[in-house]
Coordinates of N, CA and C in Angstrom, one line a residue:
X428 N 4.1 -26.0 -9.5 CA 2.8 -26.5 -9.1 C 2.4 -25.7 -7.8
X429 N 3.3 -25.8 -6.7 CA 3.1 -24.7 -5.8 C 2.6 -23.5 -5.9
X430 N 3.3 -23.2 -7.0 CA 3.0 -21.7 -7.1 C 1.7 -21.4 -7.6
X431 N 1.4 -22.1 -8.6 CA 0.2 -22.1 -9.2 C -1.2 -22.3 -7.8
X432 N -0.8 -22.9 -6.9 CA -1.6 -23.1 -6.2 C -1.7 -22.0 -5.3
X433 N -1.3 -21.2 -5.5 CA -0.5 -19.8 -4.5 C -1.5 -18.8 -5.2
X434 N -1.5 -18.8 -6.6 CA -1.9 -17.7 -7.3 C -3.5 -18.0 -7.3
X435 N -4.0 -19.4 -7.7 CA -5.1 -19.9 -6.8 C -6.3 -19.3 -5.5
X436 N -5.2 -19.1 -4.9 CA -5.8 -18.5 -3.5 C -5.8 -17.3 -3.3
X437 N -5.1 -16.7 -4.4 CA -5.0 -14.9 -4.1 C -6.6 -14.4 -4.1
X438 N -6.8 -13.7 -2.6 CA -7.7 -12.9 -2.6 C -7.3 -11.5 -2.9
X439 N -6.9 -11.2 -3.1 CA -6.9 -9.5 -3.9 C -7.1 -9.5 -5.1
X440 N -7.5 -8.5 -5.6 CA -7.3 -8.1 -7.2 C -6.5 -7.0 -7.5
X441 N -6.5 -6.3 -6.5 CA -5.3 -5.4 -7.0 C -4.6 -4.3 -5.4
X442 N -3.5 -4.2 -5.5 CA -2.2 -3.9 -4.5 C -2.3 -2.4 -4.6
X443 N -2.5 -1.6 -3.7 CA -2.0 -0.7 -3.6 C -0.3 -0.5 -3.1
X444 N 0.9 0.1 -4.0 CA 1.8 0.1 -3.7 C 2.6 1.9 -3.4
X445 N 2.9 1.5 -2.1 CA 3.4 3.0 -2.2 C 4.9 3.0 -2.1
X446 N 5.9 4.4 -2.8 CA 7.2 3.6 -2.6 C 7.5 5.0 -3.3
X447 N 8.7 5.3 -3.3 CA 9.6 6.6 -3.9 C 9.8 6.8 -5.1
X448 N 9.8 8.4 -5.7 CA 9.9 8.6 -7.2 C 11.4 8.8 -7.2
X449 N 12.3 8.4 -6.0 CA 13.5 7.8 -6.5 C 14.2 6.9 -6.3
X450 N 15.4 6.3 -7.2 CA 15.6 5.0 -6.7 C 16.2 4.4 -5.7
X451 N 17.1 5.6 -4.7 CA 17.3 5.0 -3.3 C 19.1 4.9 -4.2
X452 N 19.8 4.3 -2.8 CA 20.9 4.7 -3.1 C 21.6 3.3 -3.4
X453 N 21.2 1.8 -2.9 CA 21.0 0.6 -3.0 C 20.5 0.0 -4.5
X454 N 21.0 -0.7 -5.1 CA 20.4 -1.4 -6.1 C 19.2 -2.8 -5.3
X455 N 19.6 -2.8 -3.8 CA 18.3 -3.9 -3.4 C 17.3 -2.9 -3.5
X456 N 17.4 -1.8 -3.5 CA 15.8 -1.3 -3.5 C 15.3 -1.4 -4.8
X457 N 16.1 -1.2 -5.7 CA 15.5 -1.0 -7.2 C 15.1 -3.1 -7.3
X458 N 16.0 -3.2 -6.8 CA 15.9 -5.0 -7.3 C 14.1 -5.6 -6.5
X459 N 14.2 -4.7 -5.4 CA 12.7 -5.4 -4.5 C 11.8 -4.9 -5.4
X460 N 11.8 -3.9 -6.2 CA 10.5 -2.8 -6.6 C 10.3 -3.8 -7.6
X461 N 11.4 -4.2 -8.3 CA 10.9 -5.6 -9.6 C 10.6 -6.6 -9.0
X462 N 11.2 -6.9 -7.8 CA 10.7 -8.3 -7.7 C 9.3 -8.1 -7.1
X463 N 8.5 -7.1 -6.5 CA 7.5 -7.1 -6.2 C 6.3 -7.2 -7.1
X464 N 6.8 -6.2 -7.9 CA 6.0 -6.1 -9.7 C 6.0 -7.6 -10.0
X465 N 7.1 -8.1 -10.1 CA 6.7 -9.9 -10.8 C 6.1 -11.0 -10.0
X466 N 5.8 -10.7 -8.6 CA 5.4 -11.3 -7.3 C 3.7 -11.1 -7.9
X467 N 3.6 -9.6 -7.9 CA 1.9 -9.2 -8.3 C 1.9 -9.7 -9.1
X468 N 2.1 -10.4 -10.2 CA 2.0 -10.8 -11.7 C 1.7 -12.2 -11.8
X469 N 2.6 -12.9 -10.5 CA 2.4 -13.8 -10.5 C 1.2 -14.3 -10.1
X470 N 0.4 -13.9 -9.0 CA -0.9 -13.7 -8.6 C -2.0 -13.4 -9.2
X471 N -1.4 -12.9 -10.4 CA -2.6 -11.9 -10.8 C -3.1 -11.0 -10.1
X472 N -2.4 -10.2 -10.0 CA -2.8 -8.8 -8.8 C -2.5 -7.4 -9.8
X473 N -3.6 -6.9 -10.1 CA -2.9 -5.4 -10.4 C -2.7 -4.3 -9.7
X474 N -1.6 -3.6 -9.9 CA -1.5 -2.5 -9.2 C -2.0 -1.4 -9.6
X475 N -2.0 -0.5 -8.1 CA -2.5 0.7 -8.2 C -1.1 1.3 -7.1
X476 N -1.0 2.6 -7.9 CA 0.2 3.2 -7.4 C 0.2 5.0 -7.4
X477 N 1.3 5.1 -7.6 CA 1.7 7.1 -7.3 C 1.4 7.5 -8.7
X478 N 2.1 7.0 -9.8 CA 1.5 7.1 -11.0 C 2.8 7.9 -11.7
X479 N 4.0 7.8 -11.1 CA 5.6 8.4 -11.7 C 5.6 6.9 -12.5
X480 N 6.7 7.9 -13.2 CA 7.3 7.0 -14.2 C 8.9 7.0 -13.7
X481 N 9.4 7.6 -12.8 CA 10.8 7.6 -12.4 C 10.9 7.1 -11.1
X482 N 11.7 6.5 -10.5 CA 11.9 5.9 -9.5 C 12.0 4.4 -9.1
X483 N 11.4 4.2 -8.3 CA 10.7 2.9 -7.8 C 9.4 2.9 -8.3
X484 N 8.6 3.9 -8.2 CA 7.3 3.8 -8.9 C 7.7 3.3 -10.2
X485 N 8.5 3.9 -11.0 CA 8.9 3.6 -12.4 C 8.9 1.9 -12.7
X486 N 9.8 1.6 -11.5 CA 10.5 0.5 -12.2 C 9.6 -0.6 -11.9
X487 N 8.1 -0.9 -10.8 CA 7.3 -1.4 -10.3 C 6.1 -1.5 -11.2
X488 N 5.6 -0.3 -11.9 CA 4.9 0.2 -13.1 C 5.2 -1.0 -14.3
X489 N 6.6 -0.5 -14.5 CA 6.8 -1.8 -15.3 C 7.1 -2.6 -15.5
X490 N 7.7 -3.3 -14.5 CA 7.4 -4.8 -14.3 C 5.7 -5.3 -13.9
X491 N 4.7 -4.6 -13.4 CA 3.9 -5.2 -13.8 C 2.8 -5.1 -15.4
X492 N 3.3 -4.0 -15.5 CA 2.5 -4.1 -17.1 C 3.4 -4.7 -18.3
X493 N 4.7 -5.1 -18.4 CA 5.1 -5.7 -18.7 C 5.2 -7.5 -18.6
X494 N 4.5 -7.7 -17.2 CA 3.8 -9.6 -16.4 C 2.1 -9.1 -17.2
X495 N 1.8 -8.3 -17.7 CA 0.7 -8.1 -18.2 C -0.6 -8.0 -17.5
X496 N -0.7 -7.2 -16.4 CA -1.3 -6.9 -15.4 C -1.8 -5.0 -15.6
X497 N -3.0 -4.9 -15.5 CA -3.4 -3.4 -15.3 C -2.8 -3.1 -14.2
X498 N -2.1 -1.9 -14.7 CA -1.4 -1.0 -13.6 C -2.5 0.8 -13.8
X499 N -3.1 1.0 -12.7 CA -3.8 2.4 -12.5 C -2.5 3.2 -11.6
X500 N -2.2 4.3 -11.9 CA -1.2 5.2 -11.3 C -2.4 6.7 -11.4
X501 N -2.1 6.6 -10.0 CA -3.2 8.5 -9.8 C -2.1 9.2 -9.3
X502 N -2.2 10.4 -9.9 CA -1.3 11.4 -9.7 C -1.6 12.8 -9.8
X503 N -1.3 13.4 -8.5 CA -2.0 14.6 -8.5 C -1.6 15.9 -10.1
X504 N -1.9 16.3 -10.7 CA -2.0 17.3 -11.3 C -0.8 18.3 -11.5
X505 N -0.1 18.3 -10.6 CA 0.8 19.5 -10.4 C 1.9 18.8 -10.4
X506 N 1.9 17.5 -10.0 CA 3.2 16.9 -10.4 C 3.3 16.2 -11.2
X507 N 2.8 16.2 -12.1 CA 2.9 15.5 -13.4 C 3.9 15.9 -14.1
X508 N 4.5 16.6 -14.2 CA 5.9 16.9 -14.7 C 7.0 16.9 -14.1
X509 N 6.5 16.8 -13.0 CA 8.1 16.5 -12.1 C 8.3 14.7 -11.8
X510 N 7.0 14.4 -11.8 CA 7.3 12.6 -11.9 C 6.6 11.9 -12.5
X511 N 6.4 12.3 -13.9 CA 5.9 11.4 -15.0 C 7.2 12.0 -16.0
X512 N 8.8 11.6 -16.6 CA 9.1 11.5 -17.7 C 9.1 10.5 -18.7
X513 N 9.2 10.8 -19.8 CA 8.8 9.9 -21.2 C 7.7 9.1 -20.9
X514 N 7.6 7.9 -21.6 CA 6.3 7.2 -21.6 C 5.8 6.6 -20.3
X515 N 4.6 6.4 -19.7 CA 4.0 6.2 -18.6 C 3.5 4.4 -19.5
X516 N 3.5 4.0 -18.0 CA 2.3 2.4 -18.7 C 1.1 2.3 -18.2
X517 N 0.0 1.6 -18.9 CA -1.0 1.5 -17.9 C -2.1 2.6 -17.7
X518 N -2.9 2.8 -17.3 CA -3.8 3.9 -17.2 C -3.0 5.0 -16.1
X519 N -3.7 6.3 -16.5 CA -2.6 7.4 -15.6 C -4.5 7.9 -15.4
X520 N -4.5 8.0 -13.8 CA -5.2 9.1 -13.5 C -5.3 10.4 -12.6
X521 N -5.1 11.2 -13.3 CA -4.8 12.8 -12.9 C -6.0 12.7 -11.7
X522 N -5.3 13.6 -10.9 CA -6.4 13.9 -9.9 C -6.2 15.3 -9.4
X523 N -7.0 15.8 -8.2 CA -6.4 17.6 -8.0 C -5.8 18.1 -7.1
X524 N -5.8 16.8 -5.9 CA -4.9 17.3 -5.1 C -3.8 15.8 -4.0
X525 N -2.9 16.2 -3.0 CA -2.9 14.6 -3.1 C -4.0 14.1 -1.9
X526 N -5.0 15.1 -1.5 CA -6.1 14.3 -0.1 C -6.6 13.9 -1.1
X527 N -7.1 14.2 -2.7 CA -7.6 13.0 -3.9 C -7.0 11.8 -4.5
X528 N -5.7 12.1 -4.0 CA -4.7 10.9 -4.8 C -4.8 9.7 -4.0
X529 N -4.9 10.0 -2.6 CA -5.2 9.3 -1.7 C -6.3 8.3 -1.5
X530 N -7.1 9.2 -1.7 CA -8.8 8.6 -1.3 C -8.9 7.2 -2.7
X531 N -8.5 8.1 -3.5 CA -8.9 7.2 -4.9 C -7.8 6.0 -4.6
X532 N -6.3 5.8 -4.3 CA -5.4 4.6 -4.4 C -6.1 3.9 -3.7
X533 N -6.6 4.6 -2.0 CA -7.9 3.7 -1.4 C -8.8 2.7 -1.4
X534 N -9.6 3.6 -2.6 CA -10.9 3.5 -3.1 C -10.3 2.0 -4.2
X535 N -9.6 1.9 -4.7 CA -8.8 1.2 -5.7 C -8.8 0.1 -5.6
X536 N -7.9 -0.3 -4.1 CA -7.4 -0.9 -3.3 C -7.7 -2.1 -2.5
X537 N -7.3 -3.4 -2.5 CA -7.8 -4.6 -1.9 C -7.1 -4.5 -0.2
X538 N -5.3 -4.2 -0.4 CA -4.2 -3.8 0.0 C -3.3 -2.6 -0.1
X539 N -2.4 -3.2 0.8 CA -1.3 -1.5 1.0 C 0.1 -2.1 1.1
X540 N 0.8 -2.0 0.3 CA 2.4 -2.3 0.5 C 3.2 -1.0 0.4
X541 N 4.1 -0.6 0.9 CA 4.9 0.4 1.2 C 6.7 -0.3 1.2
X542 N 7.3 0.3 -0.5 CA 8.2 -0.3 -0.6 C 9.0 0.8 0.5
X543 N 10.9 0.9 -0.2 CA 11.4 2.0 0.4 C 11.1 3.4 -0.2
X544 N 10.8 4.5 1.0 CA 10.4 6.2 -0.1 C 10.8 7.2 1.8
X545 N 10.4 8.0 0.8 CA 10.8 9.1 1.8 C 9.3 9.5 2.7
X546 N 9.3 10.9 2.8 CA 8.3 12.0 3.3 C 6.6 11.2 2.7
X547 N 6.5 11.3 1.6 CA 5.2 11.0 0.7 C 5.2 9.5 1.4
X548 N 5.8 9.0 1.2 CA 5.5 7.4 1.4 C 5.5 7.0 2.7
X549 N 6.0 7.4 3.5 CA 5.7 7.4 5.0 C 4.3 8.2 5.7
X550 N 4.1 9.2 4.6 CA 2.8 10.1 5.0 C 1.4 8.7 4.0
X551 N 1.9 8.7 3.6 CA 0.8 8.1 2.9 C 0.5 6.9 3.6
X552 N 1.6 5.6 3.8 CA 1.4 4.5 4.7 C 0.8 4.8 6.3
X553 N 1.2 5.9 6.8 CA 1.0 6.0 8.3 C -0.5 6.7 8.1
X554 N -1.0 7.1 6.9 CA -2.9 7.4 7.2 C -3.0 6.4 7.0
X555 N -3.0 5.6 6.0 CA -4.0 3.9 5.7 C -3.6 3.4 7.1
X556 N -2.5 3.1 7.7 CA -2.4 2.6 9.2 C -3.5 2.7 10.4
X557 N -3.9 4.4 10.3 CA -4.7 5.3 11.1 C -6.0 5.1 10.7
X558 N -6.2 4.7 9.3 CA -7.9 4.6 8.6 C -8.2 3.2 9.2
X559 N -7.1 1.8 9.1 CA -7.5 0.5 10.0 C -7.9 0.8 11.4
X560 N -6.9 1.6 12.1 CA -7.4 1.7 13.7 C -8.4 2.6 14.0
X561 N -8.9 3.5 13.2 CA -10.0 4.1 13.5 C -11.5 3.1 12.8
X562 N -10.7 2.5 12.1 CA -12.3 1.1 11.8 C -12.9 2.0 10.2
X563 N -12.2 2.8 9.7 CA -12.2 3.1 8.0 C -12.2 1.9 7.3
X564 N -11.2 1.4 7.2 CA -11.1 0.2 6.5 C -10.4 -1.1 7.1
X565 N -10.8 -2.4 6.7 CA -9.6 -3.2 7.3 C -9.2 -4.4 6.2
X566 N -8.4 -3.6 5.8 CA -7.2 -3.9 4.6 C -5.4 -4.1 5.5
X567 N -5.2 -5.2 4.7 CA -3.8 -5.5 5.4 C -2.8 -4.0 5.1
X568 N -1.8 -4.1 5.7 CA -1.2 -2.9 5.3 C 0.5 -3.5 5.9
X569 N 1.3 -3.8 4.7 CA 2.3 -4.2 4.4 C 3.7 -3.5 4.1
X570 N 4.8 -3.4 4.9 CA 5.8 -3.4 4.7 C 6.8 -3.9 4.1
X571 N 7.4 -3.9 3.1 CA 8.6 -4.5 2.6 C 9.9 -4.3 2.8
X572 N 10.2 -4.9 3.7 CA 11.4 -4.4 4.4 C 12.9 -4.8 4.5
X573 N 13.0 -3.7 3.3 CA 14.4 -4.4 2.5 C 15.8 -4.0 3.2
X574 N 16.6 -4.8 3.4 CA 17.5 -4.3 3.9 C 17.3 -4.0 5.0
X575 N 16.2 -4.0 6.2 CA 16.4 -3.2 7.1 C 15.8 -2.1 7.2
X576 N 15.5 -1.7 5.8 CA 15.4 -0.1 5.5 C 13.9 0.1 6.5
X577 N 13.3 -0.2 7.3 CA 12.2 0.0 8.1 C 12.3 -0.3 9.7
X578 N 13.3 -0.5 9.4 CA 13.7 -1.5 11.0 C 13.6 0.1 12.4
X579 N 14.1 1.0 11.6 CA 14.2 2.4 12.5 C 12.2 2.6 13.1
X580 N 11.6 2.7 12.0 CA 10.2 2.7 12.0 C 9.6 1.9 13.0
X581 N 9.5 0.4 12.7 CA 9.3 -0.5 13.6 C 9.7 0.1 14.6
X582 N 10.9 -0.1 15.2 CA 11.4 0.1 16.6 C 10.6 1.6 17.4
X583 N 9.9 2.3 16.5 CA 9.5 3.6 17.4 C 8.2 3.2 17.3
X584 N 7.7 2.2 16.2 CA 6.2 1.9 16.9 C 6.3 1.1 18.1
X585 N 7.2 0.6 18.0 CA 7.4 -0.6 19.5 C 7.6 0.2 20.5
X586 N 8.2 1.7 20.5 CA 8.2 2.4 21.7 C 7.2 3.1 22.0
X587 N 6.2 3.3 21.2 CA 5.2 4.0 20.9 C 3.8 3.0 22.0
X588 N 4.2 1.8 21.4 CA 3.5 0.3 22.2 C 3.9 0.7 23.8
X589 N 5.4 0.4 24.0 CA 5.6 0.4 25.4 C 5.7 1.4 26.0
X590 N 5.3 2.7 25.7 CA 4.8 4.1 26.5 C 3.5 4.3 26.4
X591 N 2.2 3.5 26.0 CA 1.0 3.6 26.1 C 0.5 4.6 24.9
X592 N 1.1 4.7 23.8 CA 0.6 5.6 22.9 C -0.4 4.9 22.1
X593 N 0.0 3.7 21.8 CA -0.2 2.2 20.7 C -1.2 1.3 21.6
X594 N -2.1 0.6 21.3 CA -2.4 -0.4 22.0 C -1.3 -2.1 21.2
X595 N -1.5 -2.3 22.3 CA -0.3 -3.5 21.5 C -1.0 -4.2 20.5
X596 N -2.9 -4.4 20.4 CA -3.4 -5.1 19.8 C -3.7 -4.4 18.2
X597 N -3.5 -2.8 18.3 CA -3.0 -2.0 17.0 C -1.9 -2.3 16.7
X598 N -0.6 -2.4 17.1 CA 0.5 -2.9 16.7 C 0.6 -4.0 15.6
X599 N -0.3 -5.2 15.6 CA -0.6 -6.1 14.6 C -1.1 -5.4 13.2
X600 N -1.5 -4.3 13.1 CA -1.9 -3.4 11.8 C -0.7 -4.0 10.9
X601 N 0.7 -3.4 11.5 CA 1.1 -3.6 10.1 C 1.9 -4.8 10.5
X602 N 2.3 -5.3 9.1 CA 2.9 -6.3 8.6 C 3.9 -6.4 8.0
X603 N 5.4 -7.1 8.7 CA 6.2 -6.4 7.8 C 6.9 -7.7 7.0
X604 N 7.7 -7.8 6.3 CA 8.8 -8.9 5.7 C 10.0 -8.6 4.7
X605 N 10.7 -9.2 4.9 CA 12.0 -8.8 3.7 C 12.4 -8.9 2.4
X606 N 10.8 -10.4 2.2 CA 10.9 -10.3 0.6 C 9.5 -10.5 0.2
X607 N 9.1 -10.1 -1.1 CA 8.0 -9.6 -1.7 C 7.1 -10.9 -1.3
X608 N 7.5 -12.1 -1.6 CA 6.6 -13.6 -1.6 C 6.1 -13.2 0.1
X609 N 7.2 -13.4 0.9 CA 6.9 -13.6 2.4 C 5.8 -12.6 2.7
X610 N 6.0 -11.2 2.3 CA 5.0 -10.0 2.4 C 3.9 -10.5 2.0
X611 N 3.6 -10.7 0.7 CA 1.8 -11.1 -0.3 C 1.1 -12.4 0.8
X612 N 1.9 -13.3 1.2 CA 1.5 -14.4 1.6 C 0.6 -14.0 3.4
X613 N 1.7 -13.6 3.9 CA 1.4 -12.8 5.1 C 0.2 -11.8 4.9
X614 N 0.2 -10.9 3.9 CA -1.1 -10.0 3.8 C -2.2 -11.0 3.5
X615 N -2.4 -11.9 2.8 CA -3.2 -12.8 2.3 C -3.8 -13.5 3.8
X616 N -2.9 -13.5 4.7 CA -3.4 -14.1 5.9 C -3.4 -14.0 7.4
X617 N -3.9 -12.3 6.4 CA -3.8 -11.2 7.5 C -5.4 -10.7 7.9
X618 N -5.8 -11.3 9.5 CA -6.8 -11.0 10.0 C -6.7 -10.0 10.9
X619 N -7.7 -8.9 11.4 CA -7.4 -7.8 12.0 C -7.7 -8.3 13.6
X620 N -7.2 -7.8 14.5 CA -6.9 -8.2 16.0 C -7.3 -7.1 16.8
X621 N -7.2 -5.7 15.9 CA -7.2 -4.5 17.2 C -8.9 -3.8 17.2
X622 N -9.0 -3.3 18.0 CA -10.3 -3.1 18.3 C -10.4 -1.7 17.8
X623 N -11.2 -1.6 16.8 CA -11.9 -0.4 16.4 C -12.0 0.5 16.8
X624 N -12.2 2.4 16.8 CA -12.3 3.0 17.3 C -13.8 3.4 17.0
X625 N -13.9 2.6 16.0 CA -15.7 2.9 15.4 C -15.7 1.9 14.1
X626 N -17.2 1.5 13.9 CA -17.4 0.7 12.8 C -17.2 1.3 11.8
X627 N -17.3 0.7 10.6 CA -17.1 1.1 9.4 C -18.2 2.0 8.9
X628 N -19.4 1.6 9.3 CA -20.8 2.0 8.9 C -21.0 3.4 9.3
X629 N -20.6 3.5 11.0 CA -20.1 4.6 11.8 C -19.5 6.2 10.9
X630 N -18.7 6.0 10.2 CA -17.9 6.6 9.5 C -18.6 7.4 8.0
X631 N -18.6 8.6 8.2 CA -19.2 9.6 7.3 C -18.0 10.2 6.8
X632 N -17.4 9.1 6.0 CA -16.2 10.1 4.8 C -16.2 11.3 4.5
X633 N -17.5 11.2 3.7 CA -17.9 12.7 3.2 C -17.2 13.7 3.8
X634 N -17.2 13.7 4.8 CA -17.0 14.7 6.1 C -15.7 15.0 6.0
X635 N -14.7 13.9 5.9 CA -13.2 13.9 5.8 C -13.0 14.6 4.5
X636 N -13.8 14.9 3.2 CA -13.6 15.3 2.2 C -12.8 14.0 1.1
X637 N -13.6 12.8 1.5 CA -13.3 11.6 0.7 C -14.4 11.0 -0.3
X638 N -14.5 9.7 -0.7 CA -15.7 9.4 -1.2 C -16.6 8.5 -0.8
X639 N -17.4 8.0 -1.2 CA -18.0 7.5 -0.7 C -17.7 6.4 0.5
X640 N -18.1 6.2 1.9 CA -17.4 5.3 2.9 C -17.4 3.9 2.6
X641 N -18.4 3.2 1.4 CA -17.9 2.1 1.1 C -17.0 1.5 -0.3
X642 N -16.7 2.5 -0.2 CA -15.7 2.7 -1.7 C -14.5 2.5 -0.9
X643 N -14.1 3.2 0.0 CA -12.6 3.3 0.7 C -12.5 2.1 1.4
X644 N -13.8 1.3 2.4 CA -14.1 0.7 3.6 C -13.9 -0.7 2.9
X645 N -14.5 -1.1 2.1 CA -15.0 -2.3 1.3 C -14.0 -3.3 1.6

């Protein structure tokens, strides 16, 4: 009954998830990437993601199109063979580069969760981070933080805070937790605190080579 009342209240429609096209060297990572897929499912939340079929993306993909949820995966063009093997689920949308792969999971996007990933996934979570404090958009932007596996991250934004790089009231941007329920719940009741560098209205995407600013901003 709880739960049902949970799924209820979900304001999203759909999760942007970012996370590695491999599986990490832990089975908790492979275990969070399902339990997050059946967290969205539960909700009724569809994902939008990298658009691999191997990895964490793989195993996220299908657990939620498997909870019977649309899953959209954009993926740039050139890697489609290096992280799409055998069957894909869900709509796959090719794009041409990844400043497009971006704009569109964006554009997509109610939310931002960042399972564990390397280089791509830390590049990709730390602009959506940058697009809230510049006043681009203000979408929760979530951590899942398995194991620890983020704890190095955190600790340099906190140094980042206490040498004057950060304003401490940016520091609330992100959101972190150690299991998928605690993360959704928290995003869900996540209001923004830090003061804008410019409104949303302010903001001429175009310019950035994005799309339209209330496509991304919304």
């Amino acid at each position: 009954m709880e739960r049902e009342t949970e799924m209820k209240k979900s304001k999203f429609k759909r999760i942007c998830v970012f996370c590695g096209s491999s599986p990490g060297k832990k089975s908790s990572y492979k275990d969070a990437a399902i339990e997050l897929g059946r967290e969205l499912v539960s909700r009724n939340i569809d994902l939008v993601y990298g658009g691999g079929s191997i990895g964490l993306m793989g195993l996220i993909s299908q657990a939620v199109y498997s909870g019977g949820r649309h899953v959209l995966g954009v993926i740039p063009k050139t890697l489609m063979p290096r992280e799409i093997t055998g069957e894909t689920v869900g709509e796959v949308k090719p794009v041409a580069d990844m400043h497009q792969r971006k704009a569109e999971m964006a554009r997509h996007s109610d939310a931002f969760i960042a399972l564990p990933g390397g280089y791509g996934t830390l590049e990709e979570l730390l602009e959506v981070i940058a697009w809230a404090q510049l006043g681009i958009h203000d979408k929760p932007v979530g951590l899942l933080n398995v194991d620890g596996y983020y704890n190095s991250l955190l600790s340099f934004i906190d140094k980042a805070v206490e040498e004057g790089f950060i304003r401490p009231s940016a520091r609330h941007i992100i959101i972190s937790a150690p299991t998928a329920r605690e993360l959704v719940k928290k995003l869900e009741e996540y209001t923004p605190r830090h003061e804008r560098v410019a409104s949303k209205v302010d903001w001429e995407i175009e310019h950035l080579g994005y799309f339209q600013k209330s496509e991304i901003s919304r």
